[in-house]
Short mmCIF file of C-alpha atoms in Angstrom, two decimals:
data_model
loop_
_atom_site.label_atom_id
_atom_site.label_comp_id
_atom_site.label_asym_id
_atom_site.label_seq_id
_atom_site.Cartn_x
_atom_site.Cartn_y
_atom_site.Cartn_z
CA GLY F 1 -38.59 68.06 21.69
CA GLU F 2 -40.73 65.21 20.47
CA ASP F 3 -43.56 65.07 23.00
CA VAL F 4 -47.04 64.37 21.74
CA GLU F 5 -49.79 64.67 24.32
CA GLN F 6 -53.41 63.64 24.22
CA SER F 7 -56.10 62.90 26.77
CA LEU F 8 -56.43 59.22 27.65
CA PHE F 9 -60.20 58.69 27.55
CA LEU F 10 -63.29 59.93 25.73
CA SER F 11 -66.85 58.64 26.11
CA VAL F 12 -69.42 59.62 23.50
CA ARG F 13 -73.00 58.70 22.74
CA GLU F 14 -73.76 56.93 19.49
CA GLY F 15 -74.75 59.44 16.81
CA ASP F 16 -72.96 62.36 18.48
CA SER F 17 -69.71 63.90 17.27
CA SER F 18 -66.40 62.94 18.88
CA VAL F 19 -63.54 65.37 19.16
CA ILE F 20 -60.08 64.08 20.07
CA ASN F 21 -57.40 66.65 20.82
CA CYS F 22 -53.63 66.48 20.62
CA THR F 23 -50.72 68.83 21.22
CA TYR F 24 -47.28 68.38 19.76
CA THR F 25 -43.95 70.10 20.20
CA ASP F 26 -41.98 69.94 16.96
CA SER F 27 -42.91 72.97 14.88
CA SER F 28 -40.90 71.58 11.96
CA SER F 29 -43.11 68.50 11.56
CA THR F 30 -43.99 68.09 7.90
CA TYR F 31 -47.01 65.86 8.45
CA LEU F 32 -49.32 65.07 11.34
CA TYR F 33 -51.29 61.86 11.53
CA TRP F 34 -54.18 60.13 13.18
CA TYR F 35 -54.05 56.38 13.65
CA LYS F 36 -56.72 54.00 14.94
CA GLN F 37 -56.05 50.81 16.90
CA GLU F 38 -58.76 48.25 17.38
CA PRO F 39 -58.44 45.46 19.98
CA GLY F 40 -55.83 42.88 19.04
CA ALA F 41 -54.67 44.82 16.03
CA GLY F 42 -51.86 47.13 15.03
CA LEU F 43 -52.26 50.80 14.23
CA GLN F 44 -54.15 51.73 11.09
CA LEU F 45 -53.60 55.08 9.38
CA LEU F 46 -56.87 57.03 9.43
CA THR F 47 -55.81 60.31 7.93
CA TYR F 48 -52.95 62.79 7.79
CA ILE F 49 -52.55 66.50 7.20
CA PHE F 50 -49.71 68.44 5.64
CA SER F 51 -48.34 71.14 7.89
CA ASN F 52 -49.27 73.99 5.54
CA MET F 53 -52.96 73.08 5.75
CA ASP F 54 -55.31 74.02 8.54
CA MET F 55 -58.17 71.66 7.75
CA LYS F 56 -58.77 68.40 5.97
CA GLN F 57 -62.09 66.60 5.58
CA ASP F 58 -62.51 62.97 4.64
CA GLN F 59 -66.08 61.65 4.85
CA ARG F 60 -66.96 61.58 8.59
CA LEU F 61 -63.49 62.71 9.63
CA THR F 62 -62.37 66.33 9.98
CA VAL F 63 -58.83 67.22 10.97
CA LEU F 64 -58.06 70.71 12.25
CA LEU F 65 -54.52 71.98 12.63
CA ASN F 66 -53.51 75.09 14.57
CA LYS F 67 -49.81 75.48 13.92
CA LYS F 68 -49.44 78.50 16.15
CA ASP F 69 -50.66 76.57 19.18
CA LYS F 70 -49.28 73.22 17.93
CA HIS F 71 -52.74 71.74 18.36
CA LEU F 72 -54.30 68.99 16.25
CA SER F 73 -57.82 67.66 16.54
CA LEU F 74 -59.84 64.87 14.98
CA ARG F 75 -63.60 65.17 14.73
CA ILE F 76 -65.68 62.09 13.97
CA ALA F 77 -69.20 62.93 12.88
CA ASP F 78 -72.13 60.60 13.66
CA THR F 79 -69.99 58.35 15.89
CA GLN F 80 -70.80 54.65 15.55
CA THR F 81 -70.06 51.65 17.78
CA GLY F 82 -67.41 50.59 15.28
CA ASP F 83 -65.52 53.79 16.08
CA SER F 84 -64.71 52.47 19.57
CA ALA F 85 -60.93 52.15 19.55
CA ILE F 86 -57.72 53.83 20.64
CA TYR F 87 -56.78 56.86 18.54
CA PHE F 88 -53.16 57.96 18.27
CA CYS F 89 -51.86 61.32 17.20
CA ALA F 90 -48.38 61.37 15.62
CA GLU F 91 -45.94 63.93 14.29
CA SER F 92 -43.14 63.40 11.81
CA ASN F 93 -39.58 64.24 12.88
CA ASP F 94 -36.76 63.69 10.38
CA TYR F 95 -37.18 60.07 9.38
CA LYS F 96 -39.54 58.83 12.10
CA LEU F 97 -42.92 59.33 13.71
CA SER F 98 -43.46 60.23 17.37
CA PHE F 99 -46.73 59.08 18.89
CA GLY F 100 -48.87 60.08 21.82
CA ALA F 101 -50.20 57.62 24.40
CA GLY F 102 -53.51 57.24 22.60
CA THR F 103 -57.09 58.27 23.44
CA THR F 104 -59.47 55.42 24.20
CA VAL F 105 -62.84 56.28 22.67
CA THR F 106 -65.85 54.43 24.06
CA VAL F 107 -69.13 54.74 22.20
CA ARG F 108 -72.22 54.15 24.35
CA ALA F 109 -75.69 53.42 23.09
CA GLU H 1 -53.95 41.32 5.87
CA THR H 2 -52.24 44.64 6.46
CA GLY H 3 -49.17 43.99 4.31
CA VAL H 4 -46.96 43.76 7.39
CA THR H 5 -47.01 40.35 9.08
CA GLN H 6 -45.67 39.71 12.57
CA THR H 7 -45.10 36.33 14.17
CA PRO H 8 -45.80 35.01 16.67
CA ARG H 9 -48.95 36.87 17.73
CA HIS H 10 -48.45 35.88 21.36
CA LEU H 11 -45.31 34.82 23.20
CA VAL H 12 -44.75 33.82 26.80
CA MET H 13 -41.14 33.40 27.81
CA GLY H 14 -39.12 32.92 30.93
CA MET H 15 -36.42 35.36 31.94
CA THR H 16 -33.67 32.96 30.91
CA ASN H 17 -35.10 32.10 27.50
CA LYS H 18 -33.97 33.27 24.08
CA LYS H 19 -36.63 33.96 21.48
CA SER H 20 -37.06 36.00 18.30
CA LEU H 21 -39.85 38.11 16.91
CA LYS H 22 -40.27 38.22 13.16
CA CYS H 23 -41.65 40.91 10.89
CA GLU H 24 -42.18 40.64 7.14
CA GLN H 25 -43.45 43.19 4.64
CA HIS H 26 -44.20 42.78 0.95
CA LEU H 27 -45.06 46.40 0.24
CA GLY H 28 -41.74 47.30 -1.34
CA HIS H 29 -40.98 49.67 1.53
CA ASN H 30 -37.40 50.59 2.31
CA ALA H 31 -37.60 51.42 6.01
CA MET H 32 -38.68 49.25 8.95
CA TYR H 33 -39.21 50.01 12.62
CA TRP H 34 -39.69 48.32 15.98
CA TYR H 35 -41.95 50.03 18.53
CA LYS H 36 -42.85 49.00 22.07
CA GLN H 37 -46.42 49.68 23.20
CA SER H 38 -47.15 49.71 26.93
CA ALA H 39 -50.54 50.59 28.34
CA LYS H 40 -51.25 54.33 28.59
CA LYS H 41 -47.74 55.31 27.48
CA PRO H 42 -46.63 56.81 24.18
CA LEU H 43 -45.35 54.32 21.67
CA GLU H 44 -41.62 53.95 22.23
CA LEU H 45 -39.44 53.82 19.14
CA MET H 46 -36.82 51.12 19.62
CA PHE H 47 -35.02 50.66 16.31
CA VAL H 48 -35.10 52.12 12.82
CA TYR H 49 -33.68 50.49 9.73
CA SER H 50 -33.46 52.39 6.47
CA LEU H 51 -32.20 50.54 3.40
CA GLU H 52 -31.23 47.68 5.74
CA GLU H 53 -28.92 49.87 7.82
CA ARG H 54 -29.70 50.75 11.40
CA VAL H 55 -30.14 54.48 11.68
CA GLU H 56 -31.35 54.77 15.23
CA ASN H 57 -31.10 52.82 18.43
CA ASN H 58 -33.04 54.65 21.09
CA SER H 59 -30.97 53.60 24.11
CA VAL H 60 -32.58 50.19 24.09
CA PRO H 61 -31.09 47.63 26.51
CA SER H 62 -28.74 45.12 24.92
CA ARG H 63 -31.10 42.27 25.80
CA PHE H 64 -32.98 43.40 22.67
CA SER H 65 -31.01 42.80 19.47
CA PRO H 66 -32.43 43.71 16.04
CA GLU H 67 -31.52 42.15 12.73
CA CYS H 68 -32.49 43.27 9.25
CA PRO H 69 -31.17 40.75 6.69
CA ASN H 70 -32.99 42.38 3.76
CA SER H 71 -35.52 45.10 3.09
CA SER H 72 -38.49 42.74 3.58
CA HIS H 73 -37.57 41.17 6.91
CA LEU H 74 -36.88 42.45 10.39
CA PHE H 75 -36.19 40.45 13.52
CA LEU H 76 -36.00 41.30 17.19
CA HIS H 77 -33.91 38.81 19.15
CA LEU H 78 -34.71 38.60 22.85
CA HIS H 79 -32.61 37.18 25.69
CA THR H 80 -32.65 37.40 29.47
CA LEU H 81 -35.66 39.72 29.48
CA GLN H 82 -37.27 41.23 32.56
CA PRO H 83 -40.96 41.21 33.53
CA GLU H 84 -41.16 44.95 32.76
CA ASP H 85 -40.37 44.10 29.13
CA SER H 86 -43.84 42.59 28.82
CA ALA H 87 -45.64 44.68 26.21
CA LEU H 88 -47.01 44.69 22.67
CA TYR H 89 -44.15 44.91 20.17
CA LEU H 90 -45.15 46.51 16.90
CA CYS H 91 -43.32 46.41 13.63
CA ALA H 92 -43.92 49.04 10.96
CA SER H 93 -42.63 49.86 7.51
CA SER H 94 -42.62 52.93 5.30
CA GLN H 95 -41.60 54.06 1.87
CA GLY H 96 -39.24 56.94 2.27
CA ALA H 97 -38.59 58.96 5.38
CA GLY H 98 -38.67 62.49 6.64
CA ALA H 99 -40.56 64.79 4.29
CA GLN H 100 -41.57 61.81 2.18
CA LEU H 101 -43.48 60.21 5.04
CA ASN H 102 -46.81 61.48 3.75
CA TYR H 103 -48.28 58.00 3.83
CA GLY H 104 -46.99 57.37 7.34
CA TYR H 105 -46.28 53.85 8.46
CA THR H 106 -47.97 50.54 7.81
CA PHE H 107 -48.11 48.56 11.04
CA GLY H 108 -48.27 44.88 11.75
CA SER H 109 -50.70 43.49 14.32
CA GLY H 110 -47.97 43.15 16.91
CA THR H 111 -46.59 40.42 19.15
CA ARG H 112 -47.99 40.36 22.67
CA LEU H 113 -45.00 39.42 24.82
CA THR H 114 -45.30 38.24 28.41
CA VAL H 115 -42.13 37.67 30.42
CA VAL H 116 -42.61 35.42 33.44
#
């Protein structure tokens, strides 16, 4: 199957950490990705993780991968107003990516 | 500039019109994709072109017709659309596929299509 599921909304206070969760179904996915979409724009690749890794850190972003549970998460430390956007989880299948519906993150002052 | 350019940014068309969406990439990528984005739904893959050959057509209605004349350009021809076809249409490109997709896709900004 190629279903990627994520919660639709997340509200977080500025300065706190955000955690966005995702579950996927294809255990053979080579890479898993997080994309960010700002209003009026396309999707921008934030980060990706190879399937044989369980963690990847990139500045304020931390990706955790639990292959057993097919669970992927993205943690944003010190969330800023500029982090307000829709975040998409995606898995690679063969030659294409399958995306979730996106999590809308709203950062409140 | 993301490297993938889509035109027009916005399009309003009647159900009897014929229009085309254009996508252009100058990244040297060899695969291009059309996705449909509707609110609160997963992105729907419509068409995949690899090395200018169509490799997937995800049961898309025939009122959508893709064309890939070369590795840098991708079109989506539209005719006799329905109001439920209103959505954001995203084009993407990639270098390689499958296990080589470590850099994922580069997306354009999309065309916001409204069918009236």
